[in-house]
PDB file of C-alpha atoms and ligand atoms in Angstrom:
ATOM      1  CA  UNK A1054      56.406  15.112 -87.024  1.00 97.00           C
ATOM      2  CA  UNK A1055      54.999  16.869 -83.946  1.00 98.00           C
ATOM      3  CA  UNK A1056      58.478  17.449 -82.588  1.00 98.00           C
ATOM      4  CA  UNK A1057      59.414  19.304 -85.759  1.00 98.00           C
ATOM      5  CA  UNK A1058      56.448  21.637 -86.099  1.00 98.00           C
ATOM      6  CA  UNK A1059      57.178  25.351 -85.635  1.00 97.00           C
ATOM      7  CA  UNK A1060      56.090  26.579 -82.209  1.00 96.00           C
ATOM      8  CA  UNK A1061      53.771  29.204 -83.695  1.00 97.00           C
ATOM      9  CA  UNK A1062      51.613  26.539 -85.379  1.00 98.00           C
ATOM     10  CA  UNK A1063      48.267  26.594 -83.511  1.00 97.00           C
ATOM     11  CA  UNK A1064      47.738  23.505 -81.322  1.00 98.00           C
ATOM     12  CA  UNK A1065      44.563  22.672 -83.302  1.00 98.00           C
ATOM     13  CA  UNK A1066      46.475  22.712 -86.603  1.00 98.00           C
ATOM     14  CA  UNK A1067      49.079  20.415 -85.089  1.00 98.00           C
ATOM     15  CA  UNK A1068      46.336  18.161 -83.723  1.00 98.00           C
ATOM     16  CA  UNK A1069      44.536  17.875 -87.035  1.00 98.00           C
ATOM     17  CA  UNK A1070      47.759  17.309 -89.009  1.00 98.00           C
ATOM     18  CA  UNK A1071      48.918  14.570 -86.635  1.00 98.00           C
ATOM     19  CA  UNK A1072      45.558  12.781 -86.796  1.00 98.00           C
ATOM     20  CA  UNK A1073      45.578  12.921 -90.596  1.00 98.00           C
ATOM     21  CA  UNK A1074      49.089  11.450 -90.643  1.00 98.00           C
ATOM     22  CA  UNK A1075      47.929   8.539 -88.470  1.00 98.00           C
ATOM     23  CA  UNK A1076      45.887   7.156 -91.340  1.00 97.00           C
ATOM     24  CA  UNK A1077      48.962   5.151 -92.341  1.00 98.00           C
ATOM     25  CA  UNK A1078      47.661   2.856 -89.533  1.00 97.00           C
ATOM     26  CA  UNK A1079      44.099   2.555 -90.809  1.00 98.00           C
ATOM     27  CA  UNK A1080      42.744  -0.993 -90.693  1.00 98.00           C
ATOM     28  CA  UNK A1081      39.704   0.163 -92.645  1.00 98.00           C
ATOM     29  CA  UNK A1082      41.768   1.651 -95.515  1.00 98.00           C
ATOM     30  CA  UNK A1083      43.835  -1.529 -95.658  1.00 98.00           C
ATOM     31  CA  UNK A1084      40.779  -3.812 -95.672  1.00 98.00           C
ATOM     32  CA  UNK A1085      39.016  -1.637 -98.240  1.00 98.00           C
ATOM     33  CA  UNK A1086      42.001  -1.803-100.596  1.00 98.00           C
ATOM     34  CA  UNK A1087      41.831  -5.597-100.318  1.00 98.00           C
ATOM     35  CA  UNK A1088      38.148  -5.535-101.331  1.00 98.00           C
ATOM     36  CA  UNK A1089      36.532  -6.545 -98.045  1.00 98.00           C
ATOM     37  CA  UNK A1090      32.736  -6.974 -98.066  1.00 98.00           C
ATOM     38  CA  UNK A1091      30.550  -3.945 -97.252  1.00 97.00           C
ATOM     39  CA  UNK A1092      28.899  -5.951 -94.488  1.00 98.00           C
ATOM     40  CA  UNK A1093      32.105  -5.917 -92.449  1.00 98.00           C
ATOM     41  CA  UNK A1094      33.125  -2.279 -93.002  1.00 98.00           C
ATOM     42  CA  UNK A1095      31.906  -1.373 -89.549  1.00 98.00           C
ATOM     43  CA  UNK A1096      34.258  -3.855 -87.870  1.00 98.00           C
ATOM     44  CA  UNK A1097      37.324  -2.131 -89.335  1.00 98.00           C
ATOM     45  CA  UNK A1098      35.857   1.267 -88.559  1.00 98.00           C
ATOM     46  CA  UNK A1099      35.423   0.104 -84.987  1.00 98.00           C
ATOM     47  CA  UNK A1100      39.080  -1.013 -84.756  1.00 98.00           C
ATOM     48  CA  UNK A1101      40.295   2.267 -86.203  1.00 98.00           C
ATOM     49  CA  UNK A1102      38.030   4.236 -83.882  1.00 98.00           C
ATOM     50  CA  UNK A1103      39.315   2.465 -80.787  1.00 98.00           C
ATOM     51  CA  UNK A1104      42.911   2.960 -81.928  1.00 98.00           C
ATOM     52  CA  UNK A1105      42.260   6.614 -82.701  1.00 98.00           C
ATOM     53  CA  UNK A1106      40.730   7.191 -79.262  1.00 98.00           C
ATOM     54  CA  UNK A1107      43.811   5.578 -77.693  1.00 97.00           C
ATOM     55  CA  UNK A1108      46.201   7.704 -79.755  1.00 98.00           C
ATOM     56  CA  UNK A1109      44.574  11.082 -79.031  1.00 98.00           C
ATOM     57  CA  UNK A1110      45.817  11.655 -75.450  1.00 98.00           C
ATOM     58  CA  UNK A1111      49.506  11.055 -76.357  1.00 98.00           C
ATOM     59  CA  UNK A1112      49.126  13.239 -79.465  1.00 98.00           C
ATOM     60  CA  UNK A1113      47.451  16.068 -77.531  1.00 98.00           C
ATOM     61  CA  UNK A1114      49.858  15.782 -74.599  1.00 98.00           C
ATOM     62  CA  UNK A1115      52.891  15.814 -76.914  1.00 98.00           C
ATOM     63  CA  UNK A1116      51.599  19.048 -78.465  1.00 98.00           C
ATOM     64  CA  UNK A1117      51.071  20.520 -74.994  1.00 98.00           C
ATOM     65  CA  UNK A1118      54.499  19.494 -73.733  1.00 98.00           C
ATOM     66  CA  UNK A1119      56.255  20.754 -76.858  1.00 98.00           C
ATOM     67  CA  UNK A1120      54.544  24.123 -76.731  1.00 98.00           C
ATOM     68  CA  UNK A1121      54.357  24.807 -73.030  1.00 98.00           C
ATOM     69  CA  UNK A1122      56.637  22.382 -71.136  1.00 98.00           C
ATOM     70  CA  UNK A1123      59.916  22.530 -73.050  1.00 97.00           C
ATOM     71  CA  UNK A1124      59.268  19.315 -74.931  1.00 98.00           C
ATOM     72  CA  UNK A1125      59.403  17.159 -71.796  1.00 98.00           C
ATOM     73  CA  UNK A1126      58.297  13.527 -72.039  1.00 98.00           C
ATOM     74  CA  UNK A1127      54.625  12.575 -71.640  1.00 98.00           C
ATOM     75  CA  UNK A1128      55.759   9.526 -69.632  1.00 98.00           C
ATOM     76  CA  UNK A1129      54.490   5.969 -69.835  1.00 96.00           C
ATOM     77  CA  UNK A1130      50.876   4.825 -70.025  1.00 95.00           C
ATOM     78  CA  UNK A1131      49.570   3.279 -66.792  1.00 96.00           C
ATOM     79  CA  UNK A1132      47.238   0.469 -67.826  1.00 95.00           C
ATOM     80  CA  UNK A1133      45.685   0.360 -64.345  1.00 97.00           C
ATOM     81  CA  UNK A1134      44.338   3.879 -64.801  1.00 97.00           C
ATOM     82  CA  UNK A1135      41.520   5.145 -67.000  1.00 97.00           C
ATOM     83  CA  UNK A1136      41.718   7.286 -70.147  1.00 97.00           C
ATOM     84  CA  UNK A1137      41.220  10.598 -68.312  1.00 98.00           C
ATOM     85  CA  UNK A1138      43.715   9.823 -65.547  1.00 98.00           C
ATOM     86  CA  UNK A1139      46.366   8.827 -68.071  1.00 98.00           C
ATOM     87  CA  UNK A1140      45.683  11.914 -70.153  1.00 98.00           C
ATOM     88  CA  UNK A1141      45.927  14.250 -67.142  1.00 98.00           C
ATOM     89  CA  UNK A1142      49.223  12.713 -66.113  1.00 98.00           C
ATOM     90  CA  UNK A1143      50.593  12.822 -69.704  1.00 98.00           C
ATOM     91  CA  UNK A1144      49.854  16.547 -69.661  1.00 98.00           C
ATOM     92  CA  UNK A1145      52.018  16.750 -66.530  1.00 98.00           C
ATOM     93  CA  UNK A1146      49.427  17.202 -63.754  1.00 98.00           C
ATOM     94  CA  UNK A1147      48.944  15.034 -60.667  1.00 96.00           C
ATOM     95  CA  UNK A1148      46.048  16.715 -58.900  1.00 98.00           C
ATOM     96  CA  UNK A1149      43.210  14.166 -58.318  1.00 98.00           C
ATOM     97  CA  UNK A1150      40.582  16.922 -58.487  1.00 98.00           C
ATOM     98  CA  UNK A1151      41.848  17.953 -61.914  1.00 98.00           C
ATOM     99  CA  UNK A1152      41.683  14.301 -62.973  1.00 98.00           C
ATOM    100  CA  UNK A1153      38.069  14.295 -61.821  1.00 98.00           C
ATOM    101  CA  UNK A1154      37.446  17.473 -63.803  1.00 98.00           C
ATOM    102  CA  UNK A1155      39.069  15.876 -66.856  1.00 98.00           C
ATOM    103  CA  UNK A1156      36.633  12.931 -66.564  1.00 98.00           C
ATOM    104  CA  UNK A1157      33.747  15.357 -66.489  1.00 98.00           C
ATOM    105  CA  UNK A1158      35.205  17.471 -69.303  1.00 98.00           C
ATOM    106  CA  UNK A1159      35.907  14.526 -71.604  1.00 98.00           C
ATOM    107  CA  UNK A1160      32.432  13.139 -71.005  1.00 97.00           C
ATOM    108  CA  UNK A1161      30.385  16.270 -71.604  1.00 97.00           C
ATOM    109  CA  UNK A1162      32.180  17.370 -74.769  1.00 97.00           C
ATOM    110  CA  UNK A1163      31.833  14.021 -76.514  1.00 97.00           C
ATOM    111  CA  UNK A1164      28.809  15.091 -78.587  1.00 89.00           C
ATOM    112  CA  UNK A1165      25.168  15.932 -78.091  1.00 87.00           C
ATOM    113  CA  UNK A1166      23.171  15.168 -81.205  1.00 87.00           C
ATOM    114  CA  UNK A1167      25.465  15.024 -84.213  1.00 92.00           C
ATOM    115  CA  UNK A1168      24.334  18.206 -85.950  1.00 95.00           C
ATOM    116  CA  UNK A1169      27.180  20.455 -84.823  1.00 97.00           C
ATOM    117  CA  UNK A1170      29.933  21.372 -87.296  1.00 98.00           C
ATOM    118  CA  UNK A1171      32.578  18.921 -86.068  1.00 98.00           C
ATOM    119  CA  UNK A1172      30.287  15.902 -85.691  1.00 98.00           C
ATOM    120  CA  UNK A1173      28.544  16.592 -88.960  1.00 98.00           C
ATOM    121  CA  UNK A1174      31.866  17.015 -90.777  1.00 98.00           C
ATOM    122  CA  UNK A1175      33.129  13.692 -89.465  1.00 98.00           C
ATOM    123  CA  UNK A1176      29.910  12.068 -90.686  1.00 98.00           C
ATOM    124  CA  UNK A1177      30.158  13.782 -94.084  1.00 98.00           C
ATOM    125  CA  UNK A1178      33.798  12.853 -94.728  1.00 98.00           C
ATOM    126  CA  UNK A1179      33.180   9.335 -93.446  1.00 98.00           C
ATOM    127  CA  UNK A1180      30.323   9.000 -95.944  1.00 98.00           C
ATOM    128  CA  UNK A1181      32.946   9.093 -98.716  1.00 98.00           C
ATOM    129  CA  UNK A1182      34.423   5.988 -97.020  1.00 98.00           C
ATOM    130  CA  UNK A1183      37.415   8.005 -95.893  1.00 98.00           C
ATOM    131  CA  UNK A1184      38.883   6.221 -92.883  1.00 98.00           C
ATOM    132  CA  UNK A1185      38.230   7.466 -89.318  1.00 98.00           C
ATOM    133  CA  UNK A1186      41.580   9.273 -89.082  1.00 98.00           C
ATOM    134  CA  UNK A1187      40.854  11.389 -92.174  1.00 98.00           C
ATOM    135  CA  UNK A1188      37.240  11.965 -91.200  1.00 98.00           C
ATOM    136  CA  UNK A1189      37.990  12.909 -87.618  1.00 98.00           C
ATOM    137  CA  UNK A1190      40.826  15.255 -88.635  1.00 98.00           C
ATOM    138  CA  UNK A1191      38.350  17.085 -90.910  1.00 98.00           C
ATOM    139  CA  UNK A1192      35.955  17.445 -87.996  1.00 98.00           C
ATOM    140  CA  UNK A1193      38.767  18.942 -85.924  1.00 98.00           C
ATOM    141  CA  UNK A1194      39.337  21.628 -88.552  1.00 98.00           C
ATOM    142  CA  UNK A1195      35.686  22.599 -88.091  1.00 98.00           C
ATOM    143  CA  UNK A1196      36.029  22.494 -84.315  1.00 97.00           C
ATOM    144  CA  UNK A1197      38.908  24.970 -84.637  1.00 97.00           C
ATOM    145  CA  UNK A1198      36.506  27.713 -85.791  1.00 95.00           C
ATOM    146  CA  UNK A1199      35.655  30.584 -83.411  1.00 91.00           C
ATOM    147  CA  UNK A1200      31.899  29.941 -83.678  1.00 91.00           C
ATOM    148  CA  UNK A1201      32.496  26.326 -82.649  1.00 93.00           C
ATOM    149  CA  UNK A1202      35.190  24.840 -80.380  1.00 94.00           C
ATOM    150  CA  UNK A1203      37.513  27.834 -80.371  1.00 93.00           C
ATOM    151  CA  UNK A1204      34.884  29.685 -78.358  1.00 92.00           C
ATOM    152  CA  UNK A1205      36.237  28.271 -75.071  1.00 92.00           C
ATOM    153  CA  UNK A1206      39.549  30.027 -75.767  1.00 91.00           C
ATOM    154  CA  UNK A1207      37.705  33.221 -76.731  1.00 93.00           C
ATOM    155  CA  UNK A1208      35.653  33.196 -73.527  1.00 95.00           C
ATOM    156  CA  UNK A1209      38.742  33.234 -71.358  1.00 95.00           C
ATOM    157  CA  UNK A1210      40.394  35.957 -73.446  1.00 94.00           C
ATOM    158  CA  UNK A1211      37.228  38.061 -73.037  1.00 96.00           C
ATOM    159  CA  UNK A1212      36.941  37.368 -69.281  1.00 96.00           C
ATOM    160  CA  UNK A1213      40.590  38.229 -68.744  1.00 94.00           C
ATOM    161  CA  UNK A1214      40.131  41.496 -70.611  1.00 96.00           C
ATOM    162  CA  UNK A1215      37.032  42.299 -68.583  1.00 97.00           C
ATOM    163  CA  UNK A1216      38.913  41.600 -65.361  1.00 94.00           C
ATOM    164  CA  UNK A1217      41.905  43.675 -66.478  1.00 95.00           C
ATOM    165  CA  UNK A1218      39.767  46.642 -67.572  1.00 96.00           C
ATOM    166  CA  UNK A1219      37.426  46.687 -64.591  1.00 95.00           C
ATOM    167  CA  UNK A1220      39.633  45.286 -61.842  1.00 92.00           C
ATOM    168  CA  UNK A1221      38.519  42.693 -59.255  1.00 86.00           C
ATOM    169  CA  UNK A1222      35.005  42.795 -57.741  1.00 89.00           C
ATOM    170  CA  UNK A1223      33.613  45.069 -60.443  1.00 94.00           C
ATOM    171  CA  UNK A1224      30.105  46.364 -59.754  1.00 96.00           C
ATOM    172  CA  UNK A1225      27.087  44.996 -61.641  1.00 96.00           C
ATOM    173  CA  UNK A1226      26.740  48.347 -63.414  1.00 97.00           C
ATOM    174  CA  UNK A1227      30.317  48.303 -64.718  1.00 97.00           C
ATOM    175  CA  UNK A1228      30.024  44.698 -65.905  1.00 97.00           C
ATOM    176  CA  UNK A1229      26.765  45.532 -67.704  1.00 97.00           C
ATOM    177  CA  UNK A1230      28.471  48.452 -69.389  1.00 97.00           C
ATOM    178  CA  UNK A1231      31.330  46.200 -70.532  1.00 97.00           C
ATOM    179  CA  UNK A1232      28.868  43.673 -71.993  1.00 97.00           C
ATOM    180  CA  UNK A1233      27.012  46.406 -73.874  1.00 97.00           C
ATOM    181  CA  UNK A1234      30.314  47.802 -75.158  1.00 97.00           C
ATOM    182  CA  UNK A1235      31.197  44.368 -76.553  1.00 97.00           C
ATOM    183  CA  UNK A1236      27.821  44.060 -78.281  1.00 96.00           C
ATOM    184  CA  UNK A1237      27.796  47.599 -79.629  1.00 96.00           C
ATOM    185  CA  UNK A1238      31.220  47.113 -81.183  1.00 96.00           C
ATOM    186  CA  UNK A1239      29.653  44.391 -83.335  1.00 94.00           C
ATOM    187  CA  UNK A1240      31.071  41.453 -81.368  1.00 94.00           C
ATOM    188  CA  UNK A1241      29.258  38.614 -79.639  1.00 93.00           C
ATOM    189  CA  UNK A1242      29.521  37.737 -75.971  1.00 95.00           C
ATOM    190  CA  UNK A1243      31.546  34.536 -76.279  1.00 95.00           C
ATOM    191  CA  UNK A1244      30.020  31.462 -74.632  1.00 96.00           C
ATOM    192  CA  UNK A1245      26.407  32.693 -74.932  1.00 96.00           C
ATOM    193  CA  UNK A1246      23.762  31.403 -77.343  1.00 94.00           C
ATOM    194  CA  UNK A1247      23.445  28.111 -79.192  1.00 94.00           C
ATOM    195  CA  UNK A1248      22.157  26.921 -82.539  1.00 91.00           C
ATOM    196  CA  UNK A1249      19.639  24.484 -81.071  1.00 92.00           C
ATOM    197  CA  UNK A1250      19.540  24.764 -77.282  1.00 94.00           C
ATOM    198  CA  UNK A1251      16.897  27.120 -75.911  1.00 94.00           C
ATOM    199  CA  UNK A1252      17.867  27.122 -72.249  1.00 95.00           C
ATOM    200  CA  UNK A1253      21.084  27.029 -70.208  1.00 97.00           C
ATOM    201  CA  UNK A1254      23.298  24.312 -71.638  1.00 97.00           C
ATOM    202  CA  UNK A1255      23.192  21.378 -69.178  1.00 97.00           C
ATOM    203  CA  UNK A1256      26.932  21.053 -69.728  1.00 97.00           C
ATOM    204  CA  UNK A1257      27.312  24.576 -68.325  1.00 98.00           C
ATOM    205  CA  UNK A1258      25.285  23.541 -65.265  1.00 98.00           C
ATOM    206  CA  UNK A1259      27.421  20.485 -64.450  1.00 98.00           C
ATOM    207  CA  UNK A1260      30.566  22.575 -64.711  1.00 98.00           C
ATOM    208  CA  UNK A1261      28.983  25.206 -62.483  1.00 98.00           C
ATOM    209  CA  UNK A1262      28.122  22.510 -59.928  1.00 98.00           C
ATOM    210  CA  UNK A1263      31.736  21.326 -60.037  1.00 98.00           C
ATOM    211  CA  UNK A1264      32.978  24.895 -59.485  1.00 98.00           C
ATOM    212  CA  UNK A1265      30.547  25.482 -56.615  1.00 98.00           C
ATOM    213  CA  UNK A1266      31.950  22.367 -54.966  1.00 98.00           C
ATOM    214  CA  UNK A1267      35.663  22.831 -55.638  1.00 98.00           C
ATOM    215  CA  UNK A1268      36.407  26.515 -56.304  1.00 98.00           C
ATOM    216  CA  UNK A1269      33.527  28.653 -55.007  1.00 98.00           C
ATOM    217  CA  UNK A1270      35.843  31.534 -54.087  1.00 97.00           C
ATOM    218  CA  UNK A1271      37.824  31.675 -57.348  1.00 96.00           C
ATOM    219  CA  UNK A1272      37.581  35.268 -58.670  1.00 94.00           C
ATOM    220  CA  UNK A1273      37.068  34.187 -62.296  1.00 94.00           C
ATOM    221  CA  UNK A1274      34.351  31.734 -61.297  1.00 96.00           C
ATOM    222  CA  UNK A1275      32.628  34.515 -59.358  1.00 96.00           C
ATOM    223  CA  UNK A1276      32.807  36.666 -62.479  1.00 96.00           C
ATOM    224  CA  UNK A1277      31.305  33.862 -64.591  1.00 97.00           C
ATOM    225  CA  UNK A1278      28.467  33.574 -62.058  1.00 97.00           C
ATOM    226  CA  UNK A1279      27.923  37.321 -62.134  1.00 97.00           C
ATOM    227  CA  UNK A1280      27.724  37.242 -65.932  1.00 98.00           C
ATOM    228  CA  UNK A1281      25.188  34.396 -65.740  1.00 97.00           C
ATOM    229  CA  UNK A1282      22.892  36.821 -63.891  1.00 97.00           C
ATOM    230  CA  UNK A1283      23.585  39.753 -66.206  1.00 97.00           C
ATOM    231  CA  UNK A1284      24.143  38.621 -69.811  1.00 97.00           C
ATOM    232  CA  UNK A1285      20.858  36.772 -70.570  1.00 97.00           C
ATOM    233  CA  UNK A1286      18.816  39.836 -69.608  1.00 97.00           C
ATOM    234  CA  UNK A1287      20.930  42.070 -71.829  1.00 97.00           C
ATOM    235  CA  UNK A1288      20.681  39.669 -74.777  1.00 97.00           C
ATOM    236  CA  UNK A1289      16.894  39.495 -74.359  1.00 96.00           C
ATOM    237  CA  UNK A1290      16.751  43.268 -74.246  1.00 95.00           C
ATOM    238  CA  UNK A1291      18.800  43.380 -77.434  1.00 92.00           C
ATOM    239  CA  UNK A1292      16.137  41.260 -79.173  1.00 89.00           C
ATOM    240  CA  UNK A1293      16.636  38.923 -82.157  1.00 83.00           C
ATOM    241  CA  UNK A1294      18.474  36.458 -79.903  1.00 89.00           C
ATOM    242  CA  UNK A1295      16.896  33.006 -79.887  1.00 92.00           C
ATOM    243  CA  UNK A1296      18.921  31.724 -76.976  1.00 94.00           C
ATOM    244  CA  UNK A1297      20.373  34.177 -74.455  1.00 97.00           C
ATOM    245  CA  UNK A1298      21.706  31.449 -72.162  1.00 97.00           C
ATOM    246  CA  UNK A1299      25.301  30.311 -71.600  1.00 97.00           C
ATOM    247  CA  UNK A1300      26.649  27.248 -73.389  1.00 96.00           C
ATOM    248  CA  UNK A1301      29.339  24.711 -72.548  1.00 96.00           C
ATOM    249  CA  UNK A1302      32.185  27.042 -73.574  1.00 96.00           C
ATOM    250  CA  UNK A1303      31.191  29.776 -71.145  1.00 96.00           C
ATOM    251  CA  UNK A1304      32.549  27.743 -68.256  1.00 96.00           C
ATOM    252  CA  UNK A1305      35.258  25.291 -69.210  1.00 96.00           C
ATOM    253  CA  UNK A1306      38.270  27.628 -69.403  1.00 95.00           C
ATOM    254  CA  UNK A1307      37.606  29.010 -65.942  1.00 96.00           C
ATOM    255  CA  UNK A1308      37.852  25.559 -64.410  1.00 97.00           C
ATOM    256  CA  UNK A1309      41.046  24.684 -66.295  1.00 97.00           C
ATOM    257  CA  UNK A1310      42.843  27.909 -65.371  1.00 96.00           C
ATOM    258  CA  UNK A1311      42.055  27.295 -61.705  1.00 97.00           C
ATOM    259  CA  UNK A1312      44.089  24.083 -61.839  1.00 98.00           C
ATOM    260  CA  UNK A1313      47.025  25.816 -63.533  1.00 97.00           C
ATOM    261  CA  UNK A1314      46.214  25.022 -67.157  1.00 97.00           C
ATOM    262  CA  UNK A1315      46.278  28.597 -68.348  1.00 96.00           C
ATOM    263  CA  UNK A1316      47.295  27.972 -71.983  1.00 96.00           C
ATOM    264  CA  UNK A1317      44.019  29.040 -73.611  1.00 95.00           C
ATOM    265  CA  UNK A1318      45.088  28.126 -77.147  1.00 95.00           C
ATOM    266  CA  UNK A1319      45.163  24.501 -76.046  1.00 97.00           C
ATOM    267  CA  UNK A1320      41.595  24.327 -74.722  1.00 96.00           C
ATOM    268  CA  UNK A1321      40.036  23.372 -78.052  1.00 96.00           C
ATOM    269  CA  UNK A1322      42.379  20.389 -78.295  1.00 98.00           C
ATOM    270  CA  UNK A1323      40.859  19.035 -75.061  1.00 98.00           C
ATOM    271  CA  UNK A1324      37.417  19.503 -76.605  1.00 98.00           C
ATOM    272  CA  UNK A1325      38.661  17.584 -79.666  1.00 98.00           C
ATOM    273  CA  UNK A1326      39.996  14.654 -77.653  1.00 98.00           C
ATOM    274  CA  UNK A1327      36.564  14.276 -76.096  1.00 98.00           C
ATOM    275  CA  UNK A1328      34.621  14.687 -79.348  1.00 98.00           C
ATOM    276  CA  UNK A1329      36.240  11.533 -80.735  1.00 98.00           C
ATOM    277  CA  UNK A1330      34.011   9.467 -78.446  1.00 98.00           C
ATOM    278  CA  UNK A1331      30.749  10.661 -79.949  1.00 97.00           C
ATOM    279  CA  UNK A1332      31.780  11.088 -83.547  1.00 98.00           C
ATOM    280  CA  UNK A1333      33.550   7.768 -83.992  1.00 98.00           C
ATOM    281  CA  UNK A1334      30.651   5.917 -82.342  1.00 97.00           C
ATOM    282  CA  UNK A1335      28.335   7.501 -84.916  1.00 97.00           C
ATOM    283  CA  UNK A1336      30.694   6.658 -87.751  1.00 98.00           C
ATOM    284  CA  UNK A1337      30.759   2.977 -86.804  1.00 98.00           C
ATOM    285  CA  UNK A1338      26.943   3.030 -86.929  1.00 98.00           C
ATOM    286  CA  UNK A1339      27.005   4.838 -90.281  1.00 98.00           C
ATOM    287  CA  UNK A1340      28.996   1.972 -91.782  1.00 98.00           C
ATOM    288  CA  UNK A1341      26.978  -0.721 -89.982  1.00 98.00           C
ATOM    289  CA  UNK A1342      23.777   0.781 -91.422  1.00 98.00           C
ATOM    290  CA  UNK A1343      25.377   1.219 -94.855  1.00 98.00           C
ATOM    291  CA  UNK A1344      24.480   4.917 -95.030  1.00 98.00           C
ATOM    292  CA  UNK A1345      25.150   6.445 -98.450  1.00 97.00           C
ATOM    293  CA  UNK A1346      27.561   9.187 -99.453  1.00 98.00           C
ATOM    294  CA  UNK A1347      26.150  12.539 -98.376  1.00 97.00           C
ATOM    295  CA  UNK A1348      25.478  15.309-100.850  1.00 95.00           C
ATOM    296  CA  UNK A1349      23.411  18.488-100.481  1.00 92.00           C
ATOM    297  CA  UNK A1350      20.444  18.702-102.796  1.00 90.00           C
ATOM    298  CA  UNK A1351      21.101  20.750-105.951  1.00 93.00           C
ATOM    299  CA  UNK A1352      18.281  22.680-107.588  1.00 94.00           C
ATOM    300  CA  UNK A1353      17.837  24.443-110.888  1.00 96.00           C
ATOM    301  CA  UNK A1354      17.005  28.146-110.986  1.00 96.00           C
ATOM    302  CA  UNK A1355      13.562  27.219-112.271  1.00 95.00           C
ATOM    303  CA  UNK A1356      13.071  24.811-109.380  1.00 95.00           C
ATOM    304  CA  UNK A1357      14.049  27.503-106.899  1.00 94.00           C
ATOM    305  CA  UNK A1358      11.675  29.993-108.503  1.00 96.00           C
ATOM    306  CA  UNK A1359       8.828  27.490-108.245  1.00 96.00           C
ATOM    307  CA  UNK A1360       9.693  26.894-104.628  1.00 94.00           C
ATOM    308  CA  UNK A1361       9.259  30.568-103.744  1.00 96.00           C
ATOM    309  CA  UNK A1362       6.184  30.933-105.964  1.00 97.00           C
ATOM    310  CA  UNK A1363       7.936  33.184-108.491  1.00 94.00           C
ATOM    311  CA  UNK A1364       6.651  31.277-111.556  1.00 87.00           C
TER     312      UNK A1364
HETATM  313  C1  LIG B 372      28.821  21.424 -79.612  1.00 72.41           C
HETATM  314  O1  LIG B 372      28.865  20.712 -78.611  1.00 72.41           O
HETATM  315  O2  LIG B 372      29.315  21.068 -80.684  1.00 72.41           O
HETATM  316  C2  LIG B 372      28.231  22.776 -79.493  1.00 72.41           C
HETATM  317  O3  LIG B 372      27.236  22.793 -78.541  1.00 72.41           O
HETATM  318  C3  LIG B 372      27.816  23.370 -80.807  1.00 72.41           C
HETATM  319  C4  LIG B 372      26.611  22.753 -81.474  1.00 72.41           C
HETATM  320  O4  LIG B 372      26.004  21.820 -80.974  1.00 72.41           O
HETATM  321  O5  LIG B 372      26.253  23.212 -82.566  1.00 72.41           O
END
């Protein structure tokens, strides 16, 4: 299926479609159709989750190779190596520092409290007893949104534009002006702010530490550091911003491009591969705890009016 998709189909659409199609393999769906007891749902969810996690690197790497490496083979799995090392080599890279970065990347994007769009969507779809493949694919469609996982792609597009417009080693004044221009044109500074965090995202900090160790002189990293000094102040000045600090997406693309992975459209797929770890773990617990189907509360007009003191 992947080998027959048109090349203009976004990598996230390919990723989500392929994961959905994998539900032909679902142990949970099979067991459910045979009427297995509720008490053992979680065991089948666990099997599916482990299989899904194993399938994601070859799926993602096949998409990458088809789109950006002339459809070359992802090679064989090396059982002596870990998930990240295999994934990096399937993508076609053999730099040990990039493998180390991939370990960091896949760890920090796994999840961080379940309330974000992708994790919550996986939980919601799973609550209908859809199998992990269907539920996770739904979460990936949420991750593909620009306010969620697509932001890492948007950050690099914005940084590249900034660099192109202002040239290398732009002064603080010029960078400030560029940031204000972005805000005044009704856009956001990609990679800044967060729905719940109220300080610099710790996932930004660990990526910054990695960059300081491995690529301190990289021009894009220097630009990201410069923005870290400039943007929060501007956002505070702007007012109405609850969190002016950078989030995980503000940094990841810069690290990947340094190691030669410059295909920005693919970045969200990497985020998705990682997110399987957190979301499937939660889904196994959901079934073990027998959590019910999720449904937002509905209210009558009268109920709403009472709530706001209008009657
Ligand atoms: C995430 O990791 O999903 C992002 O930080 C977004 C969020 O938590 O809402």
